[in-house]
Short mmCIF file of C-alpha atoms in Angstrom, two decimals:
data_model
loop_
_atom_site.label_atom_id
_atom_site.label_comp_id
_atom_site.label_asym_id
_atom_site.label_seq_id
_atom_site.Cartn_x
_atom_site.Cartn_y
_atom_site.Cartn_z
CA MET A 27 15.43 -1.79 40.64
CA SER A 28 17.82 -4.60 41.89
CA ALA A 29 19.88 -6.75 39.46
CA VAL A 30 22.57 -8.93 40.84
CA ILE A 31 24.84 -10.98 38.47
CA VAL A 32 26.18 -14.44 40.46
CA VAL A 33 29.31 -15.69 38.56
CA GLY A 34 31.82 -18.49 39.33
CA ALA A 35 35.14 -17.04 40.65
CA GLN A 36 37.46 -20.05 39.83
CA TRP A 37 37.30 -23.01 37.04
CA GLY A 38 33.65 -23.65 37.47
CA ASP A 39 31.88 -26.37 39.86
CA GLU A 40 32.00 -23.74 42.80
CA GLY A 41 28.51 -24.37 43.57
CA LYS A 42 26.43 -21.42 42.04
CA GLY A 43 23.36 -23.37 41.84
CA LYS A 44 22.81 -23.92 45.54
CA ILE A 45 23.54 -19.99 45.82
CA VAL A 46 20.96 -19.17 43.33
CA ASP A 47 18.41 -21.63 44.56
CA LEU A 48 18.99 -19.71 48.05
CA LEU A 49 18.57 -16.16 46.30
CA SER A 50 15.87 -17.55 44.36
CA GLN A 51 13.89 -17.36 47.87
CA THR A 52 13.35 -13.73 47.33
CA ALA A 53 13.68 -13.06 43.61
CA HIS A 54 11.40 -12.52 40.91
CA TRP A 55 13.29 -13.63 37.81
CA VAL A 56 16.23 -16.07 37.43
CA VAL A 57 18.12 -15.96 34.13
CA ARG A 58 20.92 -17.72 32.66
CA PHE A 59 22.84 -15.57 30.22
CA GLN A 60 25.87 -17.88 28.83
CA GLY A 61 27.11 -21.47 28.39
CA GLY A 62 24.89 -24.31 27.59
CA ASN A 63 24.33 -27.85 29.06
CA ASN A 64 27.97 -28.63 29.23
CA ALA A 65 27.51 -27.43 33.21
CA GLY A 66 25.66 -28.96 35.96
CA HIS A 67 24.48 -26.98 38.63
CA THR A 68 23.61 -29.29 41.86
CA LEU A 69 21.10 -28.30 44.24
CA VAL A 70 19.91 -30.14 47.45
CA VAL A 71 16.70 -28.92 48.96
CA ARG A 72 15.62 -31.09 52.15
CA GLY A 73 18.07 -33.83 51.58
CA GLU A 74 16.93 -34.24 47.59
CA LYS A 75 19.62 -33.81 45.20
CA ARG A 76 18.70 -32.34 41.69
CA VAL A 77 20.73 -31.32 38.96
CA LEU A 78 19.87 -28.67 36.42
CA HIS A 79 22.20 -28.61 33.48
CA LEU A 80 20.28 -25.54 31.36
CA LEU A 81 17.32 -24.54 33.21
CA PRO A 82 17.90 -21.56 35.49
CA SER A 83 18.52 -22.90 39.18
CA GLY A 84 15.41 -20.84 40.44
CA ILE A 85 13.16 -22.99 38.34
CA LEU A 86 12.44 -25.25 41.65
CA HIS A 87 10.84 -22.02 43.08
CA PRO A 88 7.04 -21.82 41.80
CA ASN A 89 6.76 -18.20 42.24
CA VAL A 90 9.96 -17.28 40.33
CA ARG A 91 10.03 -16.86 36.64
CA CYS A 92 13.02 -17.90 34.60
CA GLY A 93 14.77 -16.80 31.39
CA ILE A 94 17.12 -18.12 29.25
CA GLY A 95 19.14 -15.24 27.28
CA PRO A 96 20.45 -15.45 23.77
CA GLY A 97 24.24 -15.61 24.93
CA VAL A 98 23.00 -19.39 25.72
CA VAL A 99 23.47 -22.14 23.43
CA LEU A 100 20.38 -24.20 23.45
CA ASP A 101 19.99 -27.86 22.85
CA PRO A 102 16.44 -28.41 22.79
CA GLU A 103 16.33 -32.38 23.40
CA VAL A 104 17.86 -31.47 26.76
CA LEU A 105 15.69 -28.75 27.45
CA PHE A 106 12.43 -30.91 26.97
CA ALA A 107 14.21 -33.69 29.16
CA GLU A 108 14.55 -31.45 31.87
CA LEU A 109 11.26 -29.94 31.93
CA GLU A 110 9.97 -33.78 31.65
CA SER A 111 12.26 -34.66 34.36
CA LEU A 112 10.57 -31.46 36.77
CA ARG A 113 7.04 -32.63 35.53
CA GLU A 114 7.97 -36.30 37.19
CA SER A 115 8.73 -34.71 40.24
CA GLY A 116 5.33 -32.43 40.62
CA ILE A 117 6.80 -29.47 39.33
CA ASP A 118 5.24 -27.95 35.85
CA VAL A 119 7.17 -25.53 33.90
CA ALA A 120 4.48 -23.40 31.92
CA PRO A 121 5.67 -20.93 29.33
CA ASP A 122 4.46 -18.08 31.47
CA ARG A 123 6.95 -19.16 33.87
CA LEU A 124 9.93 -19.93 31.29
CA ARG A 125 10.79 -17.62 28.70
CA ILE A 126 13.79 -18.17 26.00
CA SER A 127 15.32 -15.88 23.87
CA ASP A 128 14.36 -16.35 20.32
CA ALA A 129 17.52 -15.46 19.17
CA VAL A 130 19.53 -18.50 21.10
CA PRO A 131 21.68 -20.46 18.67
CA ILE A 132 20.22 -23.78 18.52
CA ILE A 133 22.55 -26.92 19.20
CA LEU A 134 22.21 -29.37 16.18
CA PRO A 135 23.55 -33.09 15.59
CA MET A 136 26.43 -32.15 13.70
CA HIS A 137 27.96 -29.68 16.63
CA ARG A 138 27.81 -32.62 18.90
CA GLU A 139 29.47 -34.78 16.30
CA ILE A 140 32.28 -32.45 15.38
CA ASP A 141 32.88 -31.65 19.37
CA LYS A 142 33.66 -35.29 20.23
CA LEU A 143 35.71 -35.87 16.82
CA ARG A 144 37.90 -33.04 17.34
CA GLU A 145 38.76 -33.69 21.04
CA GLN A 146 39.78 -37.39 19.75
CA ARG A 147 41.73 -36.15 16.99
CA LEU A 148 43.76 -34.00 19.89
CA GLY A 149 44.99 -36.80 22.05
CA ASP A 150 46.91 -35.97 24.83
CA GLY A 151 46.35 -32.28 23.82
CA LYS A 152 42.84 -32.48 24.21
CA ILE A 153 40.95 -29.55 25.64
CA GLY A 154 38.51 -31.39 27.86
CA THR A 155 35.32 -30.48 26.30
CA THR A 156 32.05 -32.42 27.45
CA GLY A 157 31.20 -33.16 23.86
CA LYS A 158 28.04 -31.49 23.96
CA GLY A 159 28.16 -29.30 20.79
CA ILE A 160 29.17 -26.08 22.73
CA GLY A 161 31.71 -24.69 21.02
CA PRO A 162 30.86 -25.65 17.60
CA CYS A 163 27.51 -24.00 18.19
CA TYR A 164 29.38 -20.79 19.58
CA GLU A 165 31.50 -20.94 16.16
CA ASP A 166 28.78 -21.05 14.08
CA ALA A 167 27.19 -18.25 15.93
CA ILE A 168 29.81 -16.23 15.45
CA GLY A 169 30.37 -17.19 11.86
CA ARG A 170 26.72 -15.94 11.10
CA ARG A 171 25.04 -19.13 10.09
CA ALA A 172 23.75 -20.44 13.36
CA VAL A 173 19.98 -21.67 13.33
CA VAL A 174 18.36 -19.59 15.92
CA ALA A 175 15.46 -20.38 17.96
CA ARG A 176 12.95 -18.09 15.66
CA ASP A 177 13.67 -20.43 12.65
CA LEU A 178 12.17 -23.13 14.30
CA THR A 179 9.07 -21.51 14.34
CA SER A 180 8.59 -21.73 10.16
CA ARG A 181 9.24 -24.32 7.91
CA ALA A 182 10.56 -22.06 5.11
CA ARG A 183 12.85 -20.16 7.89
CA LEU A 184 14.19 -23.60 8.96
CA GLU A 185 15.23 -24.62 5.71
CA LYS A 186 16.73 -21.63 4.68
CA ALA A 187 18.61 -21.48 7.76
CA LEU A 188 19.79 -25.35 7.53
CA ALA A 189 21.10 -24.48 3.96
CA ARG A 190 23.25 -21.60 5.31
CA ILE A 191 24.97 -23.99 7.71
CA ALA A 192 25.08 -27.27 5.55
CA ASP A 193 28.09 -26.63 3.35
CA ASP A 194 30.29 -25.87 6.15
CA ALA A 195 29.09 -28.74 8.61
CA THR A 196 29.50 -31.19 5.81
CA ALA A 197 33.09 -29.73 4.47
CA LEU A 198 34.09 -30.34 8.43
CA LEU A 199 32.88 -33.45 9.16
CA GLN A 200 34.25 -35.18 6.15
CA SER A 201 37.87 -33.61 7.25
CA LEU A 202 37.58 -35.49 10.54
CA GLY A 203 36.65 -38.60 8.58
CA ALA A 204 32.69 -38.81 9.30
CA PRO A 205 29.82 -38.94 6.95
CA PRO A 206 27.67 -35.69 5.61
CA PRO A 207 24.82 -34.82 8.01
CA ASP A 208 21.51 -36.02 6.93
CA MET A 209 19.94 -32.82 6.24
CA ALA A 210 16.45 -34.07 5.66
CA ALA A 211 16.18 -35.82 9.26
CA ILE A 212 17.58 -32.98 10.72
CA THR A 213 14.83 -30.96 8.95
CA GLU A 214 12.06 -33.07 9.93
CA ARG A 215 12.97 -33.41 13.59
CA TYR A 216 13.62 -29.61 14.32
CA ALA A 217 10.66 -28.69 12.49
CA MET A 218 8.51 -30.55 15.25
CA ILE A 219 10.82 -29.01 17.91
CA GLY A 220 9.67 -25.98 16.78
CA GLN A 221 6.39 -26.55 17.42
CA ARG A 222 6.94 -27.44 20.80
CA VAL A 223 9.25 -24.56 21.79
CA ALA A 224 7.27 -21.99 20.24
CA PRO A 225 5.44 -21.22 23.00
CA TYR A 226 8.34 -20.40 25.30
CA LEU A 227 9.99 -18.17 22.84
CA ASP A 228 10.02 -13.91 23.74
CA ASP A 229 12.58 -11.26 24.05
CA VAL A 230 14.05 -12.23 26.90
CA GLY A 231 15.64 -8.86 27.53
CA ALA A 232 13.07 -7.03 27.24
CA ARG A 233 10.90 -8.57 29.78
CA ILE A 234 14.02 -8.56 31.95
CA ASP A 235 14.16 -4.97 31.65
CA GLU A 236 10.28 -4.38 32.26
CA ALA A 237 10.74 -6.25 35.26
CA LEU A 238 13.54 -4.11 36.83
CA LEU A 239 11.90 -0.75 35.87
CA ARG A 240 9.11 -2.43 38.02
CA GLY A 241 11.30 -2.79 40.51
CA GLU A 242 11.66 -6.40 40.85
CA HIS A 243 14.56 -8.40 42.04
CA VAL A 244 16.48 -10.26 38.78
CA LEU A 245 19.44 -12.75 39.48
CA LEU A 246 21.51 -13.11 36.22
CA GLU A 247 23.24 -16.62 36.64
CA GLY A 248 26.45 -17.64 35.19
CA ALA A 249 27.72 -20.97 33.84
CA GLN A 250 31.43 -22.56 33.97
CA GLY A 251 33.84 -20.05 36.33
CA THR A 252 35.97 -16.68 35.38
CA LEU A 253 38.77 -18.88 34.53
CA LEU A 254 37.11 -20.65 31.89
CA ASP A 255 36.25 -17.35 30.31
CA VAL A 256 37.00 -17.21 26.50
CA ARG A 257 38.82 -14.34 26.56
CA HIS A 258 40.11 -13.80 30.05
CA GLY A 259 40.84 -17.58 31.08
CA THR A 260 43.53 -19.67 30.98
CA TYR A 261 43.54 -19.99 27.22
CA PRO A 262 43.20 -22.20 25.36
CA PHE A 263 41.75 -24.29 28.17
CA VAL A 264 38.42 -22.35 28.51
CA THR A 265 35.03 -22.88 27.62
CA SER A 266 33.17 -20.93 24.56
CA SER A 267 31.74 -18.16 25.97
CA HIS A 268 31.95 -15.13 28.34
CA THR A 269 31.57 -16.42 31.76
CA ILE A 270 32.73 -13.24 33.41
CA ALA A 271 30.10 -10.74 34.78
CA GLY A 272 30.59 -8.64 31.81
CA GLY A 273 29.24 -11.38 29.83
CA ALA A 274 25.77 -10.90 31.49
CA CYS A 275 24.57 -7.65 29.90
CA THR A 276 25.59 -8.84 26.24
CA GLY A 277 24.14 -12.31 26.97
CA LEU A 278 21.19 -11.47 28.03
CA GLY A 279 20.20 -7.91 26.26
CA ILE A 280 20.25 -5.33 29.07
CA GLY A 281 22.83 -2.45 29.81
CA PRO A 282 25.36 -1.91 32.39
CA THR A 283 23.58 0.52 34.14
CA ARG A 284 20.80 -2.07 35.05
CA ILE A 285 23.39 -4.15 37.58
CA ASP A 286 23.45 -3.34 41.07
CA ARG A 287 25.86 -6.35 42.33
CA VAL A 288 28.06 -8.78 41.30
CA VAL A 289 28.58 -12.05 43.69
CA GLY A 290 31.27 -14.33 43.26
CA VAL A 291 31.04 -17.95 44.02
CA VAL A 292 34.11 -19.28 45.65
CA LYS A 293 34.76 -22.85 46.99
CA ALA A 294 37.00 -22.95 50.38
CA TYR A 295 39.60 -24.98 48.21
CA ALA A 296 40.19 -25.11 44.31
CA THR A 297 38.89 -27.52 41.93
CA ARG A 298 39.35 -28.34 38.04
CA VAL A 299 38.09 -30.47 35.64
CA GLY A 300 39.67 -31.51 32.40
CA SER A 301 43.01 -30.34 31.05
CA GLY A 302 45.07 -27.16 31.83
CA PRO A 303 47.41 -25.56 34.41
CA PHE A 304 46.87 -25.88 38.06
CA PRO A 305 49.01 -24.30 40.32
CA THR A 306 47.66 -25.18 43.67
CA GLU A 307 46.65 -28.78 42.83
CA LEU A 308 47.25 -31.69 45.25
CA ASN A 309 48.06 -35.08 43.93
CA GLU A 310 48.86 -36.74 46.91
CA GLU A 311 46.28 -38.27 49.92
CA ILE A 312 45.05 -34.80 50.92
CA GLY A 313 43.77 -34.02 47.51
CA GLN A 314 41.96 -37.17 47.07
CA ARG A 315 40.66 -36.70 50.71
CA LEU A 316 38.61 -33.25 49.30
CA ARG A 317 37.65 -35.29 46.00
CA ASP A 318 35.85 -37.91 48.31
CA ILE A 319 34.59 -35.69 51.14
CA GLY A 320 33.26 -32.52 48.85
CA ARG A 321 32.11 -35.41 46.53
CA GLU A 322 34.01 -33.28 43.62
CA TYR A 323 32.90 -35.48 40.48
CA GLY A 324 31.73 -33.38 37.46
CA ALA A 325 27.70 -32.99 37.86
CA THR A 326 27.69 -33.37 33.61
CA THR A 327 30.30 -36.00 32.75
CA GLY A 328 31.06 -37.96 36.16
CA ARG A 329 34.66 -36.82 35.84
CA PRO A 330 36.71 -36.68 38.65
CA ARG A 331 37.76 -32.99 39.63
CA ARG A 332 41.37 -32.16 40.15
CA CYS A 333 41.53 -30.80 43.81
CA GLY A 334 44.08 -28.03 45.22
CA TRP A 335 44.51 -25.51 48.22
CA LEU A 336 42.59 -22.13 47.49
CA ASP A 337 44.52 -19.91 45.00
CA LEU A 338 44.06 -16.38 46.44
CA VAL A 339 46.09 -14.78 43.37
CA ALA A 340 43.82 -16.33 41.10
CA LEU A 341 40.79 -15.13 43.22
CA LYS A 342 42.17 -11.72 42.93
CA HIS A 343 42.36 -11.80 39.02
CA ALA A 344 38.52 -12.92 39.59
CA VAL A 345 37.45 -10.16 42.13
CA ARG A 346 39.10 -7.57 39.25
CA LEU A 347 37.58 -9.14 35.91
CA ASN A 348 34.12 -9.31 37.40
CA GLY A 349 34.25 -6.10 39.61
CA LEU A 350 33.19 -8.44 42.24
CA THR A 351 31.11 -6.61 45.48
CA GLY A 352 31.03 -9.69 47.36
CA ILE A 353 31.83 -13.22 47.51
CA PHE A 354 29.50 -16.33 48.50
CA LEU A 355 32.81 -19.15 49.96
CA ASN A 356 31.09 -22.44 49.50
CA LYS A 357 32.01 -26.10 50.78
CA ILE A 358 34.11 -24.73 53.76
CA ASP A 359 32.94 -28.00 56.01
CA VAL A 360 34.63 -30.05 53.47
CA MET A 361 37.74 -28.60 55.06
CA SER A 362 37.16 -30.08 58.91
CA GLY A 363 39.62 -32.56 59.73
CA ILE A 364 42.70 -31.32 58.25
CA ASP A 365 45.18 -30.30 60.60
CA ARG A 366 47.05 -27.80 58.42
CA ILE A 367 45.71 -25.60 55.62
CA ALA A 368 47.43 -23.70 53.20
CA LEU A 369 46.65 -20.53 51.16
CA CYS A 370 48.23 -19.74 47.90
CA THR A 371 49.36 -16.20 48.38
CA GLY A 372 51.89 -15.47 45.60
CA TYR A 373 53.46 -17.22 42.72
CA ARG A 374 57.36 -17.91 42.35
CA VAL A 375 59.08 -18.13 38.68
CA ASP A 376 62.56 -18.16 38.11
CA GLY A 377 63.55 -16.72 41.22
CA GLU A 378 61.13 -14.00 41.08
CA ILE A 379 57.64 -13.24 42.50
CA LEU A 380 54.46 -12.76 41.05
CA ARG A 381 51.66 -11.51 42.83
CA ASP A 382 49.29 -11.16 39.59
CA PHE A 383 47.71 -13.78 37.51
CA PRO A 384 49.84 -14.53 34.43
CA GLY A 385 48.04 -13.64 31.20
CA HIS A 386 48.73 -17.07 29.33
CA SER A 387 48.40 -20.66 30.43
CA THR A 388 51.89 -21.58 29.28
CA ASP A 389 52.91 -19.06 32.20
CA LEU A 390 50.96 -20.24 34.56
CA ALA A 391 51.99 -23.59 33.99
CA ALA A 392 55.65 -22.34 35.00
CA VAL A 393 54.67 -21.01 38.25
CA GLU A 394 55.81 -22.42 41.92
CA PRO A 395 52.93 -21.49 44.31
CA ILE A 396 54.02 -19.48 47.67
CA TYR A 397 51.59 -20.70 50.28
CA GLU A 398 50.66 -19.26 53.76
CA TRP A 399 50.09 -21.86 56.39
CA MET A 400 47.13 -21.73 58.78
CA ASP A 401 45.73 -24.13 61.42
CA GLY A 402 43.00 -26.13 60.50
CA TRP A 403 39.81 -27.46 62.57
CA GLN A 404 38.45 -30.76 63.58
CA GLU A 405 35.03 -29.84 64.49
CA ASP A 406 31.91 -30.85 62.29
CA ILE A 407 30.29 -27.40 61.44
CA ARG A 408 27.35 -28.38 59.67
CA GLU A 409 24.62 -27.30 62.23
CA VAL A 410 26.22 -24.07 62.55
CA ARG A 411 24.07 -21.16 61.57
CA ARG A 412 26.17 -18.05 63.20
CA PHE A 413 29.78 -16.81 62.26
CA ASP A 414 30.82 -16.41 65.94
CA ASP A 415 29.52 -20.28 66.47
CA LEU A 416 32.47 -21.72 63.99
CA PRO A 417 35.52 -22.68 65.44
CA ILE A 418 38.36 -19.92 66.15
CA ALA A 419 40.62 -21.12 63.18
CA THR A 420 37.65 -21.48 60.67
CA GLN A 421 36.92 -17.75 61.47
CA LEU A 422 40.63 -16.97 61.08
CA TYR A 423 40.64 -18.74 57.69
CA VAL A 424 37.44 -16.63 56.51
CA GLN A 425 38.87 -13.30 57.75
CA ARG A 426 42.60 -13.95 56.15
CA ILE A 427 40.81 -14.48 52.73
CA GLU A 428 38.82 -11.28 53.04
CA GLU A 429 41.85 -9.37 53.83
CA MET A 430 44.12 -10.89 51.00
CA LEU A 431 41.32 -10.25 48.78
CA GLY A 432 39.90 -6.75 50.06
CA ILE A 433 36.64 -7.83 49.45
CA GLY A 434 34.05 -9.02 52.31
CA ILE A 435 32.14 -12.70 52.36
CA ASP A 436 28.36 -12.01 52.13
CA LEU A 437 27.63 -15.80 52.73
CA ILE A 438 29.52 -19.06 54.28
CA SER A 439 28.01 -22.59 53.06
CA VAL A 440 28.53 -25.17 55.78
CA GLY A 441 26.85 -27.77 54.06
CA PRO A 442 24.83 -28.71 50.63
CA ASP A 443 21.53 -28.12 51.53
CA ARG A 444 19.87 -24.70 51.00
CA GLU A 445 19.73 -24.35 54.78
CA GLU A 446 22.94 -25.01 55.25
CA SER A 447 24.23 -21.29 55.22
CA ILE A 448 25.56 -18.87 57.45
CA VAL A 449 24.33 -15.08 55.91
CA LEU A 450 26.71 -12.32 56.95
CA ARG A 451 25.67 -9.55 54.51
CA GLU A 452 22.44 -9.13 52.67
CA THR A 453 22.37 -9.50 48.95
CA TRP A 454 18.99 -7.71 49.08
CA PRO A 455 17.05 -6.87 51.91
CA GLU A 456 14.40 -9.75 51.91
CA GLN A 457 17.08 -12.41 51.81
CA LEU A 458 17.52 -12.01 55.42
CA ALA A 459 14.30 -12.08 56.78
CA ARG A 460 14.58 -15.77 56.22
CA HIS A 461 17.85 -16.49 58.22
#
């Protein structure tokens, strides 16, 4: 068997979509284990760009089966829109290629409304959610009142599930100054949705376990990034699920002994969307340069991403939390043309030097980054396919990251297209055959 977890090692937007798409060429299954449609995974294949918000990034490969685990929260409207978009592009996703957990919580209209109203009420203290209803849906799941996918397949079961959630949703919406939800309309709408989604429903964890016992390759795809984990991130400026590798087992339904490798996706610089502390943020010209050249605008919301130098303190934290076995380094081509490049190797607080990541966002907001400066490079590296052909300054930058983190870099991405990659170490044996 071969199960590989792919997680973001920063604040999300690291380019996981490209990496999963690349590894999917030799995978049998690709499965999402957490999050919802509050993240966009951008893939570029032979110059054509596609953004997926809910479907696993392996869906573009016709021989790959995909799954959505119970740790995801599912908006059926988004699911059907993505499936229709793929069909219009000539990619037909039949139920035998896409299996969805029948235990996945369903995002309802009131979840989206509550999400947006709460953000408005927070004003300057807002978290920076996408307003997609992700957090409120997870709240209902934890509160044991969520509507789950299997509830949609029976009118009686759906009515019972909606009755379970109606009182709480009504009280919450009224407290936010909004009218109560139209439960009759929601019942009719989601009864029809249930007919469409029913053929896709399955026990996804059981199917994946069977695949692993057959010796198949399985990719477990996360959304967002380590520093947005609901327990281990920069709380409260986090997402609503477990984005770290440990969330893959609980969010899918397989045991930790099934996992072979955990790879973290890292950008050659740092970005963050929304509110929260960001020690290495660059507000001057260089930050805007990274934003423009790297096209750092949210795939889901279009919001400009905050940009900064690579933070090795935060990355060490991610290595520990996830038990990373390797790193995929993305967007190093964006750094071309910068004369001097900084790496954050520590923090200073009140004269004290910290080498460990603070456990609370308030503490992180108080730190001053300690930088190590390195020479940049001017060359365009997008055509490079061997590490030794990179400029010496680029090689030294990569090697310094490895040295500081104590972990190897398995792949370097030198452009957005799936072929614009330098593979240094195999994730599984067949991968190198294509490079």
